[in-house]
mmCIF file of C-alpha atoms in Angstrom:
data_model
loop_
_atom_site.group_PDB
_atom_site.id
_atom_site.type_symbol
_atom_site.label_atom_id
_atom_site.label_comp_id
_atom_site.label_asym_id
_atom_site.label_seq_id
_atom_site.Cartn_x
_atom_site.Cartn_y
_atom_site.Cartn_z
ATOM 1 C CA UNK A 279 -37.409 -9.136 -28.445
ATOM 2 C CA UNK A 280 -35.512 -7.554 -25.413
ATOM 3 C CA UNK A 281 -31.425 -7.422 -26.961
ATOM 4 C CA UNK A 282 -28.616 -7.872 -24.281
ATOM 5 C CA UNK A 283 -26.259 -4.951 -23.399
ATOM 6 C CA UNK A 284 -23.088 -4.560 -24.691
ATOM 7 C CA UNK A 285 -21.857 -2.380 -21.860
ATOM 8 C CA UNK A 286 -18.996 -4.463 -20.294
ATOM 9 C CA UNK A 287 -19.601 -2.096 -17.036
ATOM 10 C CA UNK A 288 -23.965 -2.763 -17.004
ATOM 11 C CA UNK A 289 -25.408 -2.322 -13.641
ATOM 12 C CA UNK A 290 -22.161 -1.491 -12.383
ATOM 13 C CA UNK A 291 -21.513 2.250 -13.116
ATOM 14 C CA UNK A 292 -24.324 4.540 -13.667
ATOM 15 C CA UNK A 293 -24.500 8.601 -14.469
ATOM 16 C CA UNK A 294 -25.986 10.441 -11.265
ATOM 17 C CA UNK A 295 -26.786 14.379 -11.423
ATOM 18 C CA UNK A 296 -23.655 14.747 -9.318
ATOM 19 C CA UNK A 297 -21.000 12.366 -10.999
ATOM 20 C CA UNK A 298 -20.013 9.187 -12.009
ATOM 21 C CA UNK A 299 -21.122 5.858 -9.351
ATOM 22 C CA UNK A 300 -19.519 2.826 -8.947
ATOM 23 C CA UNK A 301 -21.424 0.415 -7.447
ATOM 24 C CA UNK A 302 -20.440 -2.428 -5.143
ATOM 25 C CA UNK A 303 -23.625 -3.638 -3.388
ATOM 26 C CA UNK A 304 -26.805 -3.018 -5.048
ATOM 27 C CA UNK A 305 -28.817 -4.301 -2.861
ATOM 28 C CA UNK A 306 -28.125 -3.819 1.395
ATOM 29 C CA UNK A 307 -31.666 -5.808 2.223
ATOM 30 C CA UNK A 308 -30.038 -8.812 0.497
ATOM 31 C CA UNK A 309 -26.475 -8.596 1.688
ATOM 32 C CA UNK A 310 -28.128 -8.126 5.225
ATOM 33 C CA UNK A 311 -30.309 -10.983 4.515
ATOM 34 C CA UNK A 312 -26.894 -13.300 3.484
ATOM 35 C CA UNK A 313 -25.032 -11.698 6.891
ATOM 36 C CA UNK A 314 -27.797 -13.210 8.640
ATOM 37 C CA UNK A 315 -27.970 -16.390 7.394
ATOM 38 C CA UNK A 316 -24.244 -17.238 7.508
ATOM 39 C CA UNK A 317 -24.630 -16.180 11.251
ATOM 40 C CA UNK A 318 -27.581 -18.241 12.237
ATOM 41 C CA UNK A 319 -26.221 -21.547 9.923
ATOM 42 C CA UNK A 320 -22.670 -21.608 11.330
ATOM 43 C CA UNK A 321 -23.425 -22.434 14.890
ATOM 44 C CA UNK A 322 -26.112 -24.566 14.073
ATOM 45 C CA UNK A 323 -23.607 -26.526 11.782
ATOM 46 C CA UNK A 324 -21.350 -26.682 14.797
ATOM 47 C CA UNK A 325 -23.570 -27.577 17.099
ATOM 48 C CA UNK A 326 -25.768 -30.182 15.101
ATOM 49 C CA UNK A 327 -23.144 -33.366 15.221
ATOM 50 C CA UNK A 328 -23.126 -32.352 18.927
ATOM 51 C CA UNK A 329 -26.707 -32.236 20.153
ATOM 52 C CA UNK A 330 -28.854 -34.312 17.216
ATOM 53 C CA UNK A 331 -27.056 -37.844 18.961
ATOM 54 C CA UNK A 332 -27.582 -36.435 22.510
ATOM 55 C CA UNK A 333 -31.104 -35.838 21.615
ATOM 56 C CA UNK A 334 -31.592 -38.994 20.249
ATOM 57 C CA UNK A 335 -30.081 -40.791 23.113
ATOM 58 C CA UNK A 336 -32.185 -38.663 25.838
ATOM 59 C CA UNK A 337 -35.590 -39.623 24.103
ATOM 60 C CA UNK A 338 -34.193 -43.523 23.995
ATOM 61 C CA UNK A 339 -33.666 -43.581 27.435
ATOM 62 C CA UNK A 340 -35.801 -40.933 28.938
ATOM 63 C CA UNK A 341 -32.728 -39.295 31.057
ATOM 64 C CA UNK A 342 -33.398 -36.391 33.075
ATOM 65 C CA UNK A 343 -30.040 -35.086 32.956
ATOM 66 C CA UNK A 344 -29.466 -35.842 29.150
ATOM 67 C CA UNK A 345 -32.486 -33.500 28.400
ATOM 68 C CA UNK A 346 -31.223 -31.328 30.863
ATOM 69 C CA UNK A 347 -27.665 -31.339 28.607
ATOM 70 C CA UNK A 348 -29.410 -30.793 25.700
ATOM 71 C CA UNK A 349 -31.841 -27.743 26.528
ATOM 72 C CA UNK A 350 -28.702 -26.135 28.079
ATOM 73 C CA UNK A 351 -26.648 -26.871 24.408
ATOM 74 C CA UNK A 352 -29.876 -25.451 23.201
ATOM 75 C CA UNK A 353 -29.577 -22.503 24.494
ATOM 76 C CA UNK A 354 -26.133 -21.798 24.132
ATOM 77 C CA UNK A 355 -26.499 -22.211 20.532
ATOM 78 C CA UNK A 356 -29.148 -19.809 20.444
ATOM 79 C CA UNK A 357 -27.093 -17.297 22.420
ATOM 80 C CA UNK A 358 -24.385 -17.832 19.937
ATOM 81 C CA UNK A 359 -26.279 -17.191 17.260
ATOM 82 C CA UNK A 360 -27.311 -13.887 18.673
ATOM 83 C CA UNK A 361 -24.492 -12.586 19.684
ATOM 84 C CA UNK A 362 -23.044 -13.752 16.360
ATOM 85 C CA UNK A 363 -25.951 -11.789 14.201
ATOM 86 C CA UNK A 364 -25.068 -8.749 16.032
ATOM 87 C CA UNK A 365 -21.696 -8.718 15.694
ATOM 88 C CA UNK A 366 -21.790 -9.530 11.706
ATOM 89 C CA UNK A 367 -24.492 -7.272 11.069
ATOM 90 C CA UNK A 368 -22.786 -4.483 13.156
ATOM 91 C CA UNK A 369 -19.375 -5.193 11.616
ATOM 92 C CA UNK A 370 -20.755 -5.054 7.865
ATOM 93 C CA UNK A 371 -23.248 -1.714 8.492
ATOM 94 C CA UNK A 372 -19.824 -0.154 9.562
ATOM 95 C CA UNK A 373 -17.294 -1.725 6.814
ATOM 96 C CA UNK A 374 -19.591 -2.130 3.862
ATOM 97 C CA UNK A 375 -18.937 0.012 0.835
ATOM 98 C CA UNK A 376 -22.401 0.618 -1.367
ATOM 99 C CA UNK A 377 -20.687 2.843 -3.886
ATOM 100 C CA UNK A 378 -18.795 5.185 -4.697
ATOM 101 C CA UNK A 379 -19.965 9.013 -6.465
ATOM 102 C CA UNK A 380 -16.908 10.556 -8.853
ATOM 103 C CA UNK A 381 -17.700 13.927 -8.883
ATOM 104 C CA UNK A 382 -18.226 15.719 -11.228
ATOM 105 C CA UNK A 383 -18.089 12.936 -13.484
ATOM 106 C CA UNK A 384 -14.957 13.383 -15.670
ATOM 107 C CA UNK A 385 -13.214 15.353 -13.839
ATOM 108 C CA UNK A 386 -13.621 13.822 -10.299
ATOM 109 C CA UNK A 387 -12.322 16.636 -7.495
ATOM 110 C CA UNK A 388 -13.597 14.692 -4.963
ATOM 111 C CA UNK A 389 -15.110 11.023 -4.077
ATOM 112 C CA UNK A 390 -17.857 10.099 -1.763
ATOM 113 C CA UNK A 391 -17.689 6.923 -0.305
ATOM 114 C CA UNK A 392 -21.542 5.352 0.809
ATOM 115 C CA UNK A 393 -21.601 2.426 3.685
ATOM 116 C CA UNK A 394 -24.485 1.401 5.213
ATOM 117 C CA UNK A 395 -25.033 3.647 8.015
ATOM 118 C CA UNK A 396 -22.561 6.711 7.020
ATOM 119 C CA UNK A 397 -20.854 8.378 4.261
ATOM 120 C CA UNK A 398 -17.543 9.932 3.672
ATOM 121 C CA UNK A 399 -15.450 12.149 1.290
ATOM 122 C CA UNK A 400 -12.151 12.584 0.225
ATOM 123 C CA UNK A 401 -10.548 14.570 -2.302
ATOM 124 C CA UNK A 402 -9.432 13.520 -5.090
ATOM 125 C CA UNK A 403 -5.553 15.293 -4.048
ATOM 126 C CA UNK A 404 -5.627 12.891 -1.025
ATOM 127 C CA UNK A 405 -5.800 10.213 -3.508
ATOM 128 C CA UNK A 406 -2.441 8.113 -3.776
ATOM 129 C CA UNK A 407 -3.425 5.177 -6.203
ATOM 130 C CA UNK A 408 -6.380 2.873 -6.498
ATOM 131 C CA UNK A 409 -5.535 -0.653 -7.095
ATOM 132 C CA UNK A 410 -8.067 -2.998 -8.840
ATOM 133 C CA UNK A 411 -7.007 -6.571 -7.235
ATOM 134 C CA UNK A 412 -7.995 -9.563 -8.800
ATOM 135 C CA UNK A 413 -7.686 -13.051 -7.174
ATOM 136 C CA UNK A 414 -6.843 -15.727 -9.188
ATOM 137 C CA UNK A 415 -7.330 -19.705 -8.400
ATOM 138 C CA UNK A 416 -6.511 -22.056 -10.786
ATOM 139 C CA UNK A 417 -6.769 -19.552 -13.696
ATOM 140 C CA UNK A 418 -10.046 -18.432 -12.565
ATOM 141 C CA UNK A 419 -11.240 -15.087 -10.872
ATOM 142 C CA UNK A 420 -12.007 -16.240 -7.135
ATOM 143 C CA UNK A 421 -12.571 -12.438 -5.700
ATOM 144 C CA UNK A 422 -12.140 -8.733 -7.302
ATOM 145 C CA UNK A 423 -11.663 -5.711 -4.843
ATOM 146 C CA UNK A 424 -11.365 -1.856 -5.729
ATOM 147 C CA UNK A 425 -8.520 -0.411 -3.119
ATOM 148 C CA UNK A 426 -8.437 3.052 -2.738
ATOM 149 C CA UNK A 427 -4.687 4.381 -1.230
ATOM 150 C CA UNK A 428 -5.494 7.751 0.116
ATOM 151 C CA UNK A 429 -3.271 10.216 2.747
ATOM 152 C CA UNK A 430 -5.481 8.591 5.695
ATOM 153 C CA UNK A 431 -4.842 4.927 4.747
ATOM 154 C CA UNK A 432 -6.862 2.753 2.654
ATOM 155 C CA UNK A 433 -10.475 1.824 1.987
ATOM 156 C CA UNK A 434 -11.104 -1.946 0.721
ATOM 157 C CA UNK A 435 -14.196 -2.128 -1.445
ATOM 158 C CA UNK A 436 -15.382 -5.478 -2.485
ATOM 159 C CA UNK A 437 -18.650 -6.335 -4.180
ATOM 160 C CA UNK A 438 -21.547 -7.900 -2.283
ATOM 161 C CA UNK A 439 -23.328 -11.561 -2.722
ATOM 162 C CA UNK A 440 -23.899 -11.614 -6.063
ATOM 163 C CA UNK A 441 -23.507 -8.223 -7.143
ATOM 164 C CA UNK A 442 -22.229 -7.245 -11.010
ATOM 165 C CA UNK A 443 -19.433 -5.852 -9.871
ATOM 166 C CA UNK A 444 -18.137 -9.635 -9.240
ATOM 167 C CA UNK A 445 -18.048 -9.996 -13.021
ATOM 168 C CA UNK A 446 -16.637 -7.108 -14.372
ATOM 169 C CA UNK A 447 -13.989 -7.156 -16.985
ATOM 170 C CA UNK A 448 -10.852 -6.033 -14.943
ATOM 171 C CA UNK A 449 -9.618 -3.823 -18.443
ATOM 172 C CA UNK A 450 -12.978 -2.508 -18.326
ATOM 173 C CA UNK A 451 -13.382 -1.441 -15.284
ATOM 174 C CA UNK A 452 -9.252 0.175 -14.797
ATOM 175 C CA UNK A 453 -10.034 2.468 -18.533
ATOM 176 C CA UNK A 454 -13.882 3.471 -16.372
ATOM 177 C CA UNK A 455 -11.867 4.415 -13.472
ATOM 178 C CA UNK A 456 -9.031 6.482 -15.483
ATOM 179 C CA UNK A 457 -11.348 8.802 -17.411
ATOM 180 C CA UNK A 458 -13.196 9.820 -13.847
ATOM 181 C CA UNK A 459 -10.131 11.207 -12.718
ATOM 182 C CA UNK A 460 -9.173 12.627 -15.777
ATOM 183 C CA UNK A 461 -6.349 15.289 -15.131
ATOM 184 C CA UNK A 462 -5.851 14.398 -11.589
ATOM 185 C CA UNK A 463 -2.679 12.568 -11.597
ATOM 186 C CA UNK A 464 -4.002 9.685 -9.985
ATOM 187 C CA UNK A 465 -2.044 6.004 -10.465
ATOM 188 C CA UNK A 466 -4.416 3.316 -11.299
ATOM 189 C CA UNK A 467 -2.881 -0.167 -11.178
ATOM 190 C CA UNK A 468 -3.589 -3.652 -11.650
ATOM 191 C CA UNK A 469 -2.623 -6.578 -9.473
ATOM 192 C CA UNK A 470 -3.502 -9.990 -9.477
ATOM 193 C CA UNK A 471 -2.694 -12.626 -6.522
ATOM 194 C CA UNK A 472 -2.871 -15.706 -7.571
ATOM 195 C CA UNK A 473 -3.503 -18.363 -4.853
ATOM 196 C CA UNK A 474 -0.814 -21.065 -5.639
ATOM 197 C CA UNK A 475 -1.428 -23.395 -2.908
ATOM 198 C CA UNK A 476 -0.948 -27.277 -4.361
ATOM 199 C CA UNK A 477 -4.528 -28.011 -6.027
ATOM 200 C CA UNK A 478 -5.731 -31.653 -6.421
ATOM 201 C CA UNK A 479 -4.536 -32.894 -9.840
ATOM 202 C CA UNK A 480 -7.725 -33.414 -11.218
ATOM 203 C CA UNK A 481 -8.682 -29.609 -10.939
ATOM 204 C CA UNK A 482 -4.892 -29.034 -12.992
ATOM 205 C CA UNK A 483 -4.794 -28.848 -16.581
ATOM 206 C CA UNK A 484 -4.006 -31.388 -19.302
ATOM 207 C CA UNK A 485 -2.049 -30.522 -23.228
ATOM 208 C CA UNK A 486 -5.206 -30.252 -25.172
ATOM 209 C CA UNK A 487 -6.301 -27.099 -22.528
ATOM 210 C CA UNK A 488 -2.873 -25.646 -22.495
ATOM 211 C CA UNK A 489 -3.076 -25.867 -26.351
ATOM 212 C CA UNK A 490 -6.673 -24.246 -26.814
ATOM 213 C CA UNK A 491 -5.425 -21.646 -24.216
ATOM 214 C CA UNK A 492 -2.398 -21.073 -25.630
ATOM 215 C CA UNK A 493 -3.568 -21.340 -29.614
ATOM 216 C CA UNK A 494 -0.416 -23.386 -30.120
ATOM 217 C CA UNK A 495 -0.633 -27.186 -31.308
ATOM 218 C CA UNK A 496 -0.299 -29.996 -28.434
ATOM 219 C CA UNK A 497 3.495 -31.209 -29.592
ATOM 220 C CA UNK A 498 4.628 -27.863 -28.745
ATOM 221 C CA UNK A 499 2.845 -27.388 -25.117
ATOM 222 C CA UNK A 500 5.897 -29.629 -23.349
ATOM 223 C CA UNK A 501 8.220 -27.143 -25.163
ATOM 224 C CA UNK A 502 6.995 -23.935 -24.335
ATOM 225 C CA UNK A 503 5.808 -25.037 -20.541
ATOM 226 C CA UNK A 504 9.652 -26.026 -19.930
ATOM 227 C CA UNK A 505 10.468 -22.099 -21.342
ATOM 228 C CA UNK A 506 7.954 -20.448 -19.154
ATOM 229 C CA UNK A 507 8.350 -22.543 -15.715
ATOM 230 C CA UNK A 508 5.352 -23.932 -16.116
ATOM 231 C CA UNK A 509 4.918 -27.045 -13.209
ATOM 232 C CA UNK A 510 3.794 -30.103 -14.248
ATOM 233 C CA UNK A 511 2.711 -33.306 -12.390
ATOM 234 C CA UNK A 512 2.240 -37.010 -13.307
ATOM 235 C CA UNK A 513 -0.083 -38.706 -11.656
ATOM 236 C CA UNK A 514 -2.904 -41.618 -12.690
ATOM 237 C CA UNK A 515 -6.295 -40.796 -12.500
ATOM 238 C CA UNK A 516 -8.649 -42.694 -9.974
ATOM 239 C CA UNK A 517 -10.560 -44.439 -13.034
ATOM 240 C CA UNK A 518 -7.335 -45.696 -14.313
ATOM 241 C CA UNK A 519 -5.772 -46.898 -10.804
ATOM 242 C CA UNK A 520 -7.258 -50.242 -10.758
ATOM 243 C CA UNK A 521 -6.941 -51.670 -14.291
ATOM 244 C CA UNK A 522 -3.773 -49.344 -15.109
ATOM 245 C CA UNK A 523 -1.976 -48.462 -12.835
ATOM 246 C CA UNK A 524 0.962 -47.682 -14.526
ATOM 247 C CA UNK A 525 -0.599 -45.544 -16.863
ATOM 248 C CA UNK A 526 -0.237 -41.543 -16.033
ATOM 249 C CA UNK A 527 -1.633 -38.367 -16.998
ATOM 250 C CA UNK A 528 1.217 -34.761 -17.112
ATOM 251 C CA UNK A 529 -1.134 -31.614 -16.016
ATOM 252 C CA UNK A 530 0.023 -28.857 -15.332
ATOM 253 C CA UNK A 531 -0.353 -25.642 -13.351
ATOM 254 C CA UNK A 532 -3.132 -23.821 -14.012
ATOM 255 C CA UNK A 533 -2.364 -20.461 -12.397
ATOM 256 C CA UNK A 534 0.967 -19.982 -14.455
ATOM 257 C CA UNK A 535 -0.206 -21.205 -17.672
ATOM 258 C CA UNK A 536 -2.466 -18.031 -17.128
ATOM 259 C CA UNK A 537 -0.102 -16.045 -16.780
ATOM 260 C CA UNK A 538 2.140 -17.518 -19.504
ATOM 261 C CA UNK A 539 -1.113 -17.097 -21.925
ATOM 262 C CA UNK A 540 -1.284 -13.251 -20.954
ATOM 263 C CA UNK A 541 2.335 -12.625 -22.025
ATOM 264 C CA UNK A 542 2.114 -14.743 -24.973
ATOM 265 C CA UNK A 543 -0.961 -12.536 -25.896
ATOM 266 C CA UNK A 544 1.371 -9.544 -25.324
ATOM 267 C CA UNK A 545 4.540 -10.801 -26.946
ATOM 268 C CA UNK A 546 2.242 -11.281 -30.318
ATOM 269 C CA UNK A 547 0.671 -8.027 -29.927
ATOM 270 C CA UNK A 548 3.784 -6.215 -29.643
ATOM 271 C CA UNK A 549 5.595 -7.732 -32.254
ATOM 272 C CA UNK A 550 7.181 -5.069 -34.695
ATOM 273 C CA UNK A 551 7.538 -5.376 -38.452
ATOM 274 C CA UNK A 552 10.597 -5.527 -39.456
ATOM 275 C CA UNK A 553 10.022 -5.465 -43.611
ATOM 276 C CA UNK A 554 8.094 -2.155 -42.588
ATOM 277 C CA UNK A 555 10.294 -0.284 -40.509
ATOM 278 C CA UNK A 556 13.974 -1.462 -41.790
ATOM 279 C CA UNK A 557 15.121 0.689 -44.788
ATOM 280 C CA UNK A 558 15.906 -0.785 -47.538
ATOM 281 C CA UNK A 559 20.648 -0.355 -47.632
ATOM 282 C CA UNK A 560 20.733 -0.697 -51.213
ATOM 283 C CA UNK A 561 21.836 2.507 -53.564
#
């Protein structure tokens, strides 16, 4: 019986004869294949509510100059989707980041960056910082990008449709990143931005899921969300609206209870002893 890996960083970062990889798009035949598709659905989504009646209409009635409407929308469509499927595929080829090789693995002196069509390198003294950026929504990872901050500017590298990379523990893959380096000197920092844009209540959370989340019992959520600036909102639930209506639900906001569960998970690790450190003032 196969047994899953335990390697947080599987099918992410792999051992080459040259260095370390990191890998962002395993695959360029499917991230092509997804370019494509978005370009060819988009202006037929557009287009669709447009023609489909006018099409209708023009086989009801027989009009010459209907049909002549709709072979002309026809084609414009098709011309949009062409010129769209170039641009998308060009623009990707050129800004697409497959991977990149620490080398020699370690000890990086120098980083080669692989797009689609091209490959660069810089040296690991025109390194400034890499930032891992995580994107929060609602308490939930919406995106993950690996920014490198060199002399020259910056290179963005996100992970393709699908890809591992998308998954990644963000610990995991900051402690992978510091021992390529190694003696470099390199910053490597974390920063999440967390999309706080007024959610609909039903996606907010209730006092039993701040309680699990926080490991604190439900009497004491009101408390501590009060201490931590935690939003809240009353509101009454769609089911409830028409038999009672004056019955509401508190949730609260998902993206800084998060945050408030991260620093409660610090303030409890960090918590000294006193019994073992104090000495003892009697003779």
């Amino acid at each position: 019986m196969a047994t899953r890996s335990t390697n947080p960083l599987a099918g992410v970062v792999s051992a080459t004869v040259a260095g370390g990889r990191l890998v962002f798009v395993p695959s360029r035949v499917r991230e092509f294949g997804v370019t494509l598709g978005g370009s060819v659905m988009v202006p037929l989504w557009v287009a669709a509510p447009l023609l489909l009646p006018m099409l209708v209409i023009a086989v009801l009635t027989e009009s010459g100059l209907l049909w002549a409407i709709v072979w002309v929308g026809l084609g414009l469509t098709a011309l949009a989707v062409i010129g769209l499927s170039l641009a998308l595929m060009f623009t990707v080829s050129a800004t697409m980041v497959r991977w990149i090789e620490f080398r020699p693995q370690g000890n990086a002196k120098q980083l080669v960056i692989a797009r689609s069509l091209r490959s660069s390198i810089v040296a690991a003294a025109d390194l400034q910082r890499i930032l891992v950026v995580e994107g929060l929504r609602l308490g939930q990872r919406k995106s993950l990008q690996v920014v490198l901050h060199t002399r020259d500017g910056t290179v963005q590298c996100e992970p393709g449709f699908r890809a591992p990379m998308s998954q990644v523990g963000a610990e995991a893959l900051l402690a992978w990143l510091n021992s390529q380096l190694g003696s470099v000197g390199v910053a490597v920092e974390y920063l999440a931005k967390v999309d706080r844009n007024f959610a609909c209540p039903d996606e907010w959370w209730t006092r039993s899921h701040l309680a699990a989340l926080w490991h604190v019992p439900v009497g004491a959520v009101d408390e501590l969300a009060v201490r931590h600036g935690v939003r809240s909102y009353q509101y009454t639930p769609r089911t409830m609206a028409l038999y009672s209506p004056t019955k509401t639900v508190t949730v609260y906001d998902p993206d800084r209870a998060y945050e408030v569960a991260e620093e409660l998970r610090g303030e409890n690790n960090t918590t000294p002893e006193a019994d073992a450190t104090q000495e003892d003032p009697r003779p």
